PDB file of C-alpha atoms in Angstrom:
ATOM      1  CA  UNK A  24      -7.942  14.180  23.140  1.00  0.00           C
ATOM      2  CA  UNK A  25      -4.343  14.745  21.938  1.00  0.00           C
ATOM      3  CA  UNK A  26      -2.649  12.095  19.828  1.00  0.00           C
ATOM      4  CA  UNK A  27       1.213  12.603  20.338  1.00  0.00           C
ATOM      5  CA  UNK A  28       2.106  10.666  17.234  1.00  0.00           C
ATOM      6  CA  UNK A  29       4.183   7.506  17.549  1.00  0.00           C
ATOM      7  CA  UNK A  30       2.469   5.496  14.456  1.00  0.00           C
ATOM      8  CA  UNK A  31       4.892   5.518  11.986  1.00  0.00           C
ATOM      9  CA  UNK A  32       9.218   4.991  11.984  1.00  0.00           C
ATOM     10  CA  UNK A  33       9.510   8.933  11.515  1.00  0.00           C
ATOM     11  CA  UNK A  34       8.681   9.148  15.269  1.00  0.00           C
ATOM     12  CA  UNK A  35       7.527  12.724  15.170  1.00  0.00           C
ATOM     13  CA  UNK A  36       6.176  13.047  18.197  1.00  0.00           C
ATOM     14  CA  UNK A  37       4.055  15.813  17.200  1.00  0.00           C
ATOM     15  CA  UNK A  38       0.461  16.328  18.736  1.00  0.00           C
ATOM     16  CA  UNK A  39      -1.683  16.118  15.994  1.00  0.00           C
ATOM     17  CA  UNK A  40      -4.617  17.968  17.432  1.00  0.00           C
ATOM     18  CA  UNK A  41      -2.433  21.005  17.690  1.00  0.00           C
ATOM     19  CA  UNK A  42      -0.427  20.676  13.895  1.00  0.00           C
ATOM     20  CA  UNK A  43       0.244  18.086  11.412  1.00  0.00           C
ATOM     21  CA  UNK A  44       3.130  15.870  11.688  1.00  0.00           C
ATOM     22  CA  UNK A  45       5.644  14.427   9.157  1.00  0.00           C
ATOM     23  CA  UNK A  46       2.646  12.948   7.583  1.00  0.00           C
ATOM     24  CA  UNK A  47       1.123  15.954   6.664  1.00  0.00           C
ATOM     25  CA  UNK A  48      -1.583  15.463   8.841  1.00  0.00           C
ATOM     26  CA  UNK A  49      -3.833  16.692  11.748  1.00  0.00           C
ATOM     27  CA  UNK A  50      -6.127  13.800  13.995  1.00  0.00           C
ATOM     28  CA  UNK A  51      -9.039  13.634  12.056  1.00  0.00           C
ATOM     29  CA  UNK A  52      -9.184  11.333   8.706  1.00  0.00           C
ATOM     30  CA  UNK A  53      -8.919  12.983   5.616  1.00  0.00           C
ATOM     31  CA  UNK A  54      -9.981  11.097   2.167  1.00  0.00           C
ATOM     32  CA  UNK A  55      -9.656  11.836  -1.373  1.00  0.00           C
ATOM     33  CA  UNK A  56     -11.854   9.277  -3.011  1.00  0.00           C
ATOM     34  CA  UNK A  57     -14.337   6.666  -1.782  1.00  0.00           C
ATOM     35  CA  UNK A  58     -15.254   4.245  -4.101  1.00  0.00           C
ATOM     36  CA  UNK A  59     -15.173   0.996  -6.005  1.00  0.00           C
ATOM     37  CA  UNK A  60     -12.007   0.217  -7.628  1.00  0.00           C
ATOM     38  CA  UNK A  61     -11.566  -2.197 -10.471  1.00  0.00           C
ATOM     39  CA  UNK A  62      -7.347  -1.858 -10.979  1.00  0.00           C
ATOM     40  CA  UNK A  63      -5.871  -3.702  -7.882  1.00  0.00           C
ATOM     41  CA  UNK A  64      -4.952  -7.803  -8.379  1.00  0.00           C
ATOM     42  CA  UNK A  65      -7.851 -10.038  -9.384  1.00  0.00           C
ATOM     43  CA  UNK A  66      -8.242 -11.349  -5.851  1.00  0.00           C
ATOM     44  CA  UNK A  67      -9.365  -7.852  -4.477  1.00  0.00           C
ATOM     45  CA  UNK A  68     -11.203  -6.632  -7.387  1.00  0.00           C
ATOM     46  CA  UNK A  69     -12.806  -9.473  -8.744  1.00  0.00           C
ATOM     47  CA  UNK A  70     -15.475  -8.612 -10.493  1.00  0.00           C
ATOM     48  CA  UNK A  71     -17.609  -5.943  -8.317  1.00  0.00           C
ATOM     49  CA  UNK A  72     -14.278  -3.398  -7.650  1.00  0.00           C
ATOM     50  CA  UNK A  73     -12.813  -3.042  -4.454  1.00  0.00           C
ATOM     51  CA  UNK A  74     -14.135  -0.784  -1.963  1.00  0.00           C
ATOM     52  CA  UNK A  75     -11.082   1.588  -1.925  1.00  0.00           C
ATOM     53  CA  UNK A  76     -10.736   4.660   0.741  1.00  0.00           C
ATOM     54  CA  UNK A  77      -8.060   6.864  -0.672  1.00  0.00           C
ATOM     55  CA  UNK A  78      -6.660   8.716   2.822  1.00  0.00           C
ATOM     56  CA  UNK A  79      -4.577  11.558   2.761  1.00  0.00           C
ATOM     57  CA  UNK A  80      -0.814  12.210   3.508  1.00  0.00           C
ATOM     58  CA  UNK A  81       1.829  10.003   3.923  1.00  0.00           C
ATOM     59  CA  UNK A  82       4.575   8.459   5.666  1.00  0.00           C
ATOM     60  CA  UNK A  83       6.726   8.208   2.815  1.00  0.00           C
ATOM     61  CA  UNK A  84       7.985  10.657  -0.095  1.00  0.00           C
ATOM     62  CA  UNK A  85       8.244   8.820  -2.719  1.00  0.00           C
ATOM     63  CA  UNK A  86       9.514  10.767  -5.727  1.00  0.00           C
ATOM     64  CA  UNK A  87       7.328   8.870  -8.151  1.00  0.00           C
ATOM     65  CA  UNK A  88       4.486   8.604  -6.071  1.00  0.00           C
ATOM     66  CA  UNK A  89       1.445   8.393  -8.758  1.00  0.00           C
ATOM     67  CA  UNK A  90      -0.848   9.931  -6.060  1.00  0.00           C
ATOM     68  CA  UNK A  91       1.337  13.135  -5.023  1.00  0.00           C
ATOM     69  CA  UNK A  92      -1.657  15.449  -4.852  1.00  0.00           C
ATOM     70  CA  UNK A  93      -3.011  13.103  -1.625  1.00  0.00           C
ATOM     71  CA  UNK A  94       0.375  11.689  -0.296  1.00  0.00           C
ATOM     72  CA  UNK A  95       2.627  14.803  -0.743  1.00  0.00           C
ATOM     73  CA  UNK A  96       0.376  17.900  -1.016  1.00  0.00           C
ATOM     74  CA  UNK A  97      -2.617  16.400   1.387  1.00  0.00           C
ATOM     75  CA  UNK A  98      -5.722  17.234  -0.727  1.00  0.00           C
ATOM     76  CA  UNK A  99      -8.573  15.829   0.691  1.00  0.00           C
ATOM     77  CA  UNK A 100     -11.661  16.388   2.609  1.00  0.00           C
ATOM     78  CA  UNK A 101     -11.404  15.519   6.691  1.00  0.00           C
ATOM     79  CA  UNK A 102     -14.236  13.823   8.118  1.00  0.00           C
ATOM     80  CA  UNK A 103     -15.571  12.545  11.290  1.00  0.00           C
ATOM     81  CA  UNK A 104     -14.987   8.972  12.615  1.00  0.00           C
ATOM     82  CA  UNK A 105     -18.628   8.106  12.153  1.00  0.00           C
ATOM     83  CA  UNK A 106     -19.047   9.205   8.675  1.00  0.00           C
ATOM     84  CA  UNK A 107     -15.917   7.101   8.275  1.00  0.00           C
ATOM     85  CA  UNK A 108     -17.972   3.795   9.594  1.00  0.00           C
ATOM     86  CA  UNK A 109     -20.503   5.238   7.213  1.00  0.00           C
ATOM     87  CA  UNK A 110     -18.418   4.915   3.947  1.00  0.00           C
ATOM     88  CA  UNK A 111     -18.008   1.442   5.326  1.00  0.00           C
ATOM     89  CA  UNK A 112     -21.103   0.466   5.475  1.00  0.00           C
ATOM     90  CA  UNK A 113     -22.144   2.455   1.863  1.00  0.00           C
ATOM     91  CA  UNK A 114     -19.133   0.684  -0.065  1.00  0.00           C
ATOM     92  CA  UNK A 115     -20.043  -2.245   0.754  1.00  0.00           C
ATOM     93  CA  UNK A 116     -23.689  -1.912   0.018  1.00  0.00           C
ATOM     94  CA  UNK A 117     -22.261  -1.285  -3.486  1.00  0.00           C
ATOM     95  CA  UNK A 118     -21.284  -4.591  -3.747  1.00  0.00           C
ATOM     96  CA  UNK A 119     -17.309  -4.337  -2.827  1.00  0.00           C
ATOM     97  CA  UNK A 120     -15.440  -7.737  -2.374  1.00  0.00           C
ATOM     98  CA  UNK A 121     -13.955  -5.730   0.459  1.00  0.00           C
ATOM     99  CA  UNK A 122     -13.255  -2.574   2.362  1.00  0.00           C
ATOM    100  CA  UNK A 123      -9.197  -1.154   0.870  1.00  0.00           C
ATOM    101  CA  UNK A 124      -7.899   1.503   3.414  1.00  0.00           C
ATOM    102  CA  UNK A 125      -5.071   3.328   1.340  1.00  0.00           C
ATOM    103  CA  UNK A 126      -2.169   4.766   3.502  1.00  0.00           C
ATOM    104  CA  UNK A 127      -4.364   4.768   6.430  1.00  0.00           C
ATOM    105  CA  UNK A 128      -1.258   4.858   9.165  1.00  0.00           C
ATOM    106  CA  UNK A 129      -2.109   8.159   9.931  1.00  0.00           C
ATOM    107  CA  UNK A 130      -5.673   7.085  11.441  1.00  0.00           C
ATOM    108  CA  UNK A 131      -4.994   4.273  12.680  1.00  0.00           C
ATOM    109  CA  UNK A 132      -6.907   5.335  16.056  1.00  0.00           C
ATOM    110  CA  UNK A 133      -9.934   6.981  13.775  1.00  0.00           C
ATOM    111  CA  UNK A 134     -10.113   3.274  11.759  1.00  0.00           C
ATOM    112  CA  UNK A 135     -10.114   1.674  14.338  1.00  0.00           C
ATOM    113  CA  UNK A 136     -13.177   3.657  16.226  1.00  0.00           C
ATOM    114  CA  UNK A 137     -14.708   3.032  12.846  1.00  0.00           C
ATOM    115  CA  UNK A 138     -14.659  -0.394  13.058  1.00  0.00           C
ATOM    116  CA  UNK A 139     -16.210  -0.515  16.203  1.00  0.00           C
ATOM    117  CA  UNK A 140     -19.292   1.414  15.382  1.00  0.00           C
ATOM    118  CA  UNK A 141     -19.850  -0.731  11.866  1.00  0.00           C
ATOM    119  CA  UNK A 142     -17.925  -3.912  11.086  1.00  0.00           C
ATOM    120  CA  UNK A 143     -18.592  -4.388   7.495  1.00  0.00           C
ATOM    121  CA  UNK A 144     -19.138  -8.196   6.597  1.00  0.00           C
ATOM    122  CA  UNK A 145     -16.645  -8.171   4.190  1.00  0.00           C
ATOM    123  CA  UNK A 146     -13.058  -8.338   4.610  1.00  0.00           C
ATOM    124  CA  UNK A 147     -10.720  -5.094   5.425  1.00  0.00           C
ATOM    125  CA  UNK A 148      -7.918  -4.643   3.479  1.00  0.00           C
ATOM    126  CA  UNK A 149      -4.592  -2.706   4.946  1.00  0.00           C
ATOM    127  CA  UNK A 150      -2.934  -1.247   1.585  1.00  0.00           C
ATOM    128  CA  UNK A 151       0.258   0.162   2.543  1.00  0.00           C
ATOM    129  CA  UNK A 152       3.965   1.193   1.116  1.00  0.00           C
ATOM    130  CA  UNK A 153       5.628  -0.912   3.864  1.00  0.00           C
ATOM    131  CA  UNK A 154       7.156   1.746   6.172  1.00  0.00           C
ATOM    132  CA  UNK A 155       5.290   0.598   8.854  1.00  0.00           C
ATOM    133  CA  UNK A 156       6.322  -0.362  12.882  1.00  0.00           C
ATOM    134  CA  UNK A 157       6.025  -3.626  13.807  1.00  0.00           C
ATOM    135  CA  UNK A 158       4.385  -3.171  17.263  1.00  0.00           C
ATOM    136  CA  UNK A 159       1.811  -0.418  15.075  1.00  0.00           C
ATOM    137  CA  UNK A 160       0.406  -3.253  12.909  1.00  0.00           C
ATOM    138  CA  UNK A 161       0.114  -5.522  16.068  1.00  0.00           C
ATOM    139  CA  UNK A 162      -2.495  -3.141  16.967  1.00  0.00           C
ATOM    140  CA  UNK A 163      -4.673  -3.921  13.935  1.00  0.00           C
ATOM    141  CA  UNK A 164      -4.645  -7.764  14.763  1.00  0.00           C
ATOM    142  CA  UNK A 165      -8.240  -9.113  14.553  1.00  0.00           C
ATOM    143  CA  UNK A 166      -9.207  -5.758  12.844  1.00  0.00           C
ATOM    144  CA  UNK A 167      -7.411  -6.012   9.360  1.00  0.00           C
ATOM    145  CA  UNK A 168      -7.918  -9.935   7.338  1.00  0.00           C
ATOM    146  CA  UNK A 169      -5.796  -9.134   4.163  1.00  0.00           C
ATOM    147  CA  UNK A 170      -2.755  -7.045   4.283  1.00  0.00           C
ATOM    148  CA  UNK A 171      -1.416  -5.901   0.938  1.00  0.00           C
ATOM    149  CA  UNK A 172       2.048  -3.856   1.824  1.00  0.00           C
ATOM    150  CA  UNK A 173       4.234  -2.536  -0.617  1.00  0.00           C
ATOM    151  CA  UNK A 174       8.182  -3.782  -0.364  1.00  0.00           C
ATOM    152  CA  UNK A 175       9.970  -1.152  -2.681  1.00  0.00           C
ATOM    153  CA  UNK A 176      13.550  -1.397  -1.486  1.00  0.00           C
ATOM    154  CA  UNK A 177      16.142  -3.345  -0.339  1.00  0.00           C
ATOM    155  CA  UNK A 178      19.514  -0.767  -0.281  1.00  0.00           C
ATOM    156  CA  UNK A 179      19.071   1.739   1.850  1.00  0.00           C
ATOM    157  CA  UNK A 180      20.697   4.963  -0.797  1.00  0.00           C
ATOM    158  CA  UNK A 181      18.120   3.708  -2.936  1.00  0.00           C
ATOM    159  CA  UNK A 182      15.571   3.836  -0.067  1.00  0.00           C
ATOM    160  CA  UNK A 183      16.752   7.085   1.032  1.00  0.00           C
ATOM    161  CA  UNK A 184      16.866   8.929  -2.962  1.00  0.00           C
ATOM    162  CA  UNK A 185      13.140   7.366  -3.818  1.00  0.00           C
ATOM    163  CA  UNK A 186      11.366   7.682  -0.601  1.00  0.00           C
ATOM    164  CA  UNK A 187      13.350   9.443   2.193  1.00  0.00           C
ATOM    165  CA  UNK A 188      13.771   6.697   4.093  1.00  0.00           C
ATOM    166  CA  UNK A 189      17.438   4.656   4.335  1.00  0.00           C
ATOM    167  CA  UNK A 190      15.651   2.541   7.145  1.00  0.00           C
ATOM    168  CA  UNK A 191      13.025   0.996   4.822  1.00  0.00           C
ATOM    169  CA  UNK A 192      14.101  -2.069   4.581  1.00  0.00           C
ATOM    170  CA  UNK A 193      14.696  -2.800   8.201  1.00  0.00           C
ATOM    171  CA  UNK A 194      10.723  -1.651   8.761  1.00  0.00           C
ATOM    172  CA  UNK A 195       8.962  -3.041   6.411  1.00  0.00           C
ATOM    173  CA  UNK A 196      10.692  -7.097   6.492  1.00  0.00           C
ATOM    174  CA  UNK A 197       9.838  -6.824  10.255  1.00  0.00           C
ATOM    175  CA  UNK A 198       6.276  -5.053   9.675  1.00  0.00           C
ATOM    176  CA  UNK A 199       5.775  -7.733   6.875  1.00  0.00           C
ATOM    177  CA  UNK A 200       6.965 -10.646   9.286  1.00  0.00           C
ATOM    178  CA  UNK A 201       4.349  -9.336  11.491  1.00  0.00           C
ATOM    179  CA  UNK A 202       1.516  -9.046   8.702  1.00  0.00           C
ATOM    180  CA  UNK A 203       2.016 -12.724   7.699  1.00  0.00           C
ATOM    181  CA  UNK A 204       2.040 -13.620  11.207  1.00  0.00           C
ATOM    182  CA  UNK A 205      -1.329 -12.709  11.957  1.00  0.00           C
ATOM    183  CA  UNK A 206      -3.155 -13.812   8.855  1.00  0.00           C
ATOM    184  CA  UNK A 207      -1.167 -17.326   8.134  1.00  0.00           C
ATOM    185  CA  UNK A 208      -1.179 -18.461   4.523  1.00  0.00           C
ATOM    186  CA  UNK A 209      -3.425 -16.771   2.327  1.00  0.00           C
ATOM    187  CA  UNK A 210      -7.315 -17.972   2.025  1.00  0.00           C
ATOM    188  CA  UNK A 211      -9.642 -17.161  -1.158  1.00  0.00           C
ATOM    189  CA  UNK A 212     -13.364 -18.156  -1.767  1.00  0.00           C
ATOM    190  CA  UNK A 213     -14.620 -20.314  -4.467  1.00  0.00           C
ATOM    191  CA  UNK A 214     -14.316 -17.242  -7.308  1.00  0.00           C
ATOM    192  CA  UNK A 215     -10.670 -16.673  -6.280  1.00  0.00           C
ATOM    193  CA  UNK A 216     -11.243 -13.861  -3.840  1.00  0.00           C
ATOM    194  CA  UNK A 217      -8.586 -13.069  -1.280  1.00  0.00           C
ATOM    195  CA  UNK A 218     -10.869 -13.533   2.083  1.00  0.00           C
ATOM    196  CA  UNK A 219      -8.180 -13.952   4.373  1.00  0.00           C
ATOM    197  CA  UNK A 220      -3.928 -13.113   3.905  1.00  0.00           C
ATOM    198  CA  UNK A 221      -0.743 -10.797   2.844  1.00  0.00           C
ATOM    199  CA  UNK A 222      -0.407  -9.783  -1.058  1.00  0.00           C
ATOM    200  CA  UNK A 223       3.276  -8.556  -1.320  1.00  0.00           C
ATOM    201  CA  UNK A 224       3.439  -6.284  -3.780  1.00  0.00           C
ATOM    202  CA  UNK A 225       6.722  -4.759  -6.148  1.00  0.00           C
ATOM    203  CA  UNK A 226       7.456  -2.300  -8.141  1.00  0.00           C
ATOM    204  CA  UNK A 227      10.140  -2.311 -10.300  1.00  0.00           C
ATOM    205  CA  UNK A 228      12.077   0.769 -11.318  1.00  0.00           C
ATOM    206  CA  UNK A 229      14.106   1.405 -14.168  1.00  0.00           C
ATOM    207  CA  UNK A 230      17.463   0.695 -13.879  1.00  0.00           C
ATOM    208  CA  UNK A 231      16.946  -1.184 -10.469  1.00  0.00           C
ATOM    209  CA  UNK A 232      17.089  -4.660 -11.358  1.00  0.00           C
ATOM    210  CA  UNK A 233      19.511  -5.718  -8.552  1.00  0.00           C
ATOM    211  CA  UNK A 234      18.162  -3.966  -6.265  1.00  0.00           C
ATOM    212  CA  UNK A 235      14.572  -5.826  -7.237  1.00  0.00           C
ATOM    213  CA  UNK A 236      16.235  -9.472  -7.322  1.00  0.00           C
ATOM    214  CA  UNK A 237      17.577  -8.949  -3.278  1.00  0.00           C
ATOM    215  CA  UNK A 238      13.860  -7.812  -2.430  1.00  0.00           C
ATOM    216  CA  UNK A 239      12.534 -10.832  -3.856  1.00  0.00           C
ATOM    217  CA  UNK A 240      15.206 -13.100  -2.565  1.00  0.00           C
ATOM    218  CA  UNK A 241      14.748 -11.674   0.434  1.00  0.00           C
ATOM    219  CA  UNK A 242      10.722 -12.686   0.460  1.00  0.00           C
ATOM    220  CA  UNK A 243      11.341 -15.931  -1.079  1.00  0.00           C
ATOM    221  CA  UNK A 244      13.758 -16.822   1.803  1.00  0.00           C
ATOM    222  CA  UNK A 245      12.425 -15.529   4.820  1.00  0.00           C
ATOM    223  CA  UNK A 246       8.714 -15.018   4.143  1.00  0.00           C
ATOM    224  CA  UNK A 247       7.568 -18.246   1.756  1.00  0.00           C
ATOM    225  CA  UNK A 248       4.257 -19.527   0.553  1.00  0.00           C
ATOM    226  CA  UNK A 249       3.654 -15.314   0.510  1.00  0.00           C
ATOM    227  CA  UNK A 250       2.109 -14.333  -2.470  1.00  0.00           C
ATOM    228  CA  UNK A 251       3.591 -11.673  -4.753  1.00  0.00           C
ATOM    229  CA  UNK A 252       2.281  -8.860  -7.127  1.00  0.00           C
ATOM    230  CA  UNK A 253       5.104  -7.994  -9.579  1.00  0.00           C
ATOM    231  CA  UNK A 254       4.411  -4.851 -10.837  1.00  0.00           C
ATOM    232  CA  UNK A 255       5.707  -3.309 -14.366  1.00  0.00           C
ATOM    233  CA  UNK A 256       3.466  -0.291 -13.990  1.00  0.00           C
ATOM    234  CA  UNK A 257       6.307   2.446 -13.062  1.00  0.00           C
ATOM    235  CA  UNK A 258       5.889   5.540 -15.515  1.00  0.00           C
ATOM    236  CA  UNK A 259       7.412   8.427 -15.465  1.00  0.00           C
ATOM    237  CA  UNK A 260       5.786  11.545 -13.496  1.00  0.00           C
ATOM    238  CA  UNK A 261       6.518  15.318 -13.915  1.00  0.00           C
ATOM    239  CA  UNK A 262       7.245  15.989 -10.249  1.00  0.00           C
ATOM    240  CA  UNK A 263      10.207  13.544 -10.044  1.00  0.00           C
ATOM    241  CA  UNK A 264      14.059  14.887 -11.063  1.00  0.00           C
ATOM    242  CA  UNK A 265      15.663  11.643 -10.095  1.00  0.00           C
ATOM    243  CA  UNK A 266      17.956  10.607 -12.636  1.00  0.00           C
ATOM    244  CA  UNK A 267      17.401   7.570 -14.636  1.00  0.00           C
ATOM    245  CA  UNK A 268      13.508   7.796 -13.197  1.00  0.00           C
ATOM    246  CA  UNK A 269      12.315  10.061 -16.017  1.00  0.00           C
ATOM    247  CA  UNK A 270      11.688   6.332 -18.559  1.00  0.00           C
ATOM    248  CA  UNK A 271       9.383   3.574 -18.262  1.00  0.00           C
ATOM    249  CA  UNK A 272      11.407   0.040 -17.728  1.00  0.00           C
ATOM    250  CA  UNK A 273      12.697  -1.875 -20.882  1.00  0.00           C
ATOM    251  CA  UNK A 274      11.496  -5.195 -21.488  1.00  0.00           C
ATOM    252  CA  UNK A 275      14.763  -6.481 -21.044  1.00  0.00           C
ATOM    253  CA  UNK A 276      14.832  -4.641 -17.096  1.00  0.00           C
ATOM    254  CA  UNK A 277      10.970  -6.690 -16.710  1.00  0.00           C
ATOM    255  CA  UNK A 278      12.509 -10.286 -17.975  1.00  0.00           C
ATOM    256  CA  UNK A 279      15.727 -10.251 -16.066  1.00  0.00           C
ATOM    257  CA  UNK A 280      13.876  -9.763 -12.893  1.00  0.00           C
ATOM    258  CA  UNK A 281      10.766 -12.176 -14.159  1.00  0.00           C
ATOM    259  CA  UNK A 282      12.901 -14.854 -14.109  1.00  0.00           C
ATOM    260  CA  UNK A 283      14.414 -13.903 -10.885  1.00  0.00           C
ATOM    261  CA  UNK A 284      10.632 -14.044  -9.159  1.00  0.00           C
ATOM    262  CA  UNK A 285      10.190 -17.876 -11.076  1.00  0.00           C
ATOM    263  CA  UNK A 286      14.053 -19.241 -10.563  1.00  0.00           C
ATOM    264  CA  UNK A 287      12.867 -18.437  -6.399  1.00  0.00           C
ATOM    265  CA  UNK A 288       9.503 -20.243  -6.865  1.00  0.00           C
ATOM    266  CA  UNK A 289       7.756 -16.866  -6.206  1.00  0.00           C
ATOM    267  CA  UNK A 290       3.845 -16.999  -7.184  1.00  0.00           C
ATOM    268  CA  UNK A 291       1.128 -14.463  -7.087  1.00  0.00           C
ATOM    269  CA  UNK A 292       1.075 -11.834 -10.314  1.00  0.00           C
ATOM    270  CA  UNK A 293       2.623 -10.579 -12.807  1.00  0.00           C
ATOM    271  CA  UNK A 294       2.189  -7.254 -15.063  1.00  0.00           C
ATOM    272  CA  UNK A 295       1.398  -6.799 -18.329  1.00  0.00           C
ATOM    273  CA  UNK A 296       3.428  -3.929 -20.469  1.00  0.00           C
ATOM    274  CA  UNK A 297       0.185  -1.707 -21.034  1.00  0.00           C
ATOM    275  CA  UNK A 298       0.433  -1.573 -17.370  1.00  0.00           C
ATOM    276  CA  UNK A 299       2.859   1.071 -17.214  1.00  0.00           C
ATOM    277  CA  UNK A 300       0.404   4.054 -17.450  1.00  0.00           C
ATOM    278  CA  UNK A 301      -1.416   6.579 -15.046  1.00  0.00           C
ATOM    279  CA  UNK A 302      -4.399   6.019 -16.772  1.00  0.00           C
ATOM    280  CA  UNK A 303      -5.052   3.604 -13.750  1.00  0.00           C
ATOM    281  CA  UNK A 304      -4.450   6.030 -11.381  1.00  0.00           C
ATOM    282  CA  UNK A 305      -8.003   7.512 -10.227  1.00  0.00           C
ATOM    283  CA  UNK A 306      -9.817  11.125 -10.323  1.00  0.00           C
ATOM    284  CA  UNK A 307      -9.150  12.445  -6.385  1.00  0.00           C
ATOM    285  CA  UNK A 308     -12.299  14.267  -6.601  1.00  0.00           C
ATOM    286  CA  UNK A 309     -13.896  13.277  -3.155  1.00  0.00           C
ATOM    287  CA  UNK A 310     -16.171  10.788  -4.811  1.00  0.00           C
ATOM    288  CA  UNK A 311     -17.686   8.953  -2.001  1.00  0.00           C
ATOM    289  CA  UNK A 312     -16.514  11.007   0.740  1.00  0.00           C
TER     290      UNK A 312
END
């Protein structure tokens, strides 16, 4: 069956059993890594590690991306839908607080068949940069509980020089709107897991502070009581010539936009310094897969 891709705002268009689209991908799922993951916020690692399915390609092209051998160059392994549901089912028989699908646009049709043939008991968790369509995530209503979305920019140059993408901000505050919508405020069990919700995250870059500020102004305005993961993890990565991106952010850069997030009465996380390291970032050696 062809899938004439429509998923994602790049509108490619391309039929994806014949050659990858602007993704970098064909129809059939491709992973990197499968398994439990100890590094995202406390609510979805808690203590057992979150059950974390590293997919393939992307949607966006980020300059800094931490993963660019899986987002930009596509290594991975493709797999069939079942042994998809399979990895379900084995991650959380590890334990996982959860089942994290990482930039799983792309298969959005293969998830979703995967779902059907095993629903894990735990929850599934959509981990995303943002640059999503508003009438794609209606499609994983009932499917996905917790939606954890990056929001990266607000000005669409800066949009356009990091990620090749000036219309991120217009997708991802409506694709956001329409995460929140569907899981209302966020829920967590008696340890403080996330069961149920959307876990903003951002990242701030160096020399960006302005830019960070309207992005949380923006959240604290139009999408309250969300929580937020402010993130001072940005390091520097070979691949990226962007001026200005080759440093890690001062302390000053981290404080001036810290007391933005608590001057809006933003909650959620915050980052520690040590933070901003890809020491974090994990082996994509098809563990799991």
């Amino acid at each position: 069956m062809s899938l004439i891709c429509h998923l994602c705002p790049r509108e490619c268009g391309v039929d994806r059993s014949e050659k990858a689209g602007y993704c970098g991908m064909g129809e059939n799922p491709r992973l990197a890594r499968a398994a439990l993951h100890f590094w995202e916020e406390p609510c979805i690692s808690g203590t057992q590690g979150s059950g974390t399915v590293f997919f393939s390609g992307c949607t966006l092209r980020c300059a800094y991306c931490q993963n660019y051998s899986i987002s930009h160059q596509g290594e991975g392994k493709e797999i069939s839908v079942s042994r998809l549901a399979d990895i379900f089912r084995m991650l959380e028989d590890q334990g996982a607080h959860n089942i994290n699908l990482v930039t799983a646009t792309p298969f959005i049709p293969a998830v979703l068949s995967a779902l059907e043939m095993y629903r894990p008991a735990v929850p599934i968790v959509w981990n995303s940069g943002g640059y999503e369509k508003a009438e794609t995530i209606k499609r994983l209503e009932g499917a996905v509980d917790i939606y954890l979305p990056d929001f990266k920019h607000f000005s669409p140059r800066l949009a356009k020089l990091c990620a090749g993408a000036p219309d991120y901000f217009d997708y991802a505050a409506a694709a956001i709107a329409q995460m929140r919508r569907q899981t209302g405020p966020a829920l967590y069990d008696e340890k403080g897991i996330m069961k149920k919700g959307t876990l903003i995250r951002h990242l701030i870059l160096p020399g960006c502070t302005m830019d960070s500020c309207r992005v949380l102004r923006y959240i604290a305005e139009n999408i309250p009581d969300t929580p937020v993961s402010l993130m001072r993890q940005y390091s520097p990565v070979p691949w990226c010539d962007i001026p200005g991106l080759d440093r890690k952010i001062t302390d000053q850069e981290y404080d001036r936009v810290l007391d933005c997030y608590q001057e809006l009465g933003l909650f959620g996380y915050t980052q520690e310094k040590e933070s901003a390291t890809t020491a974090y970032t994990p082996a994509f050696d098809l563990t799991g897969v």
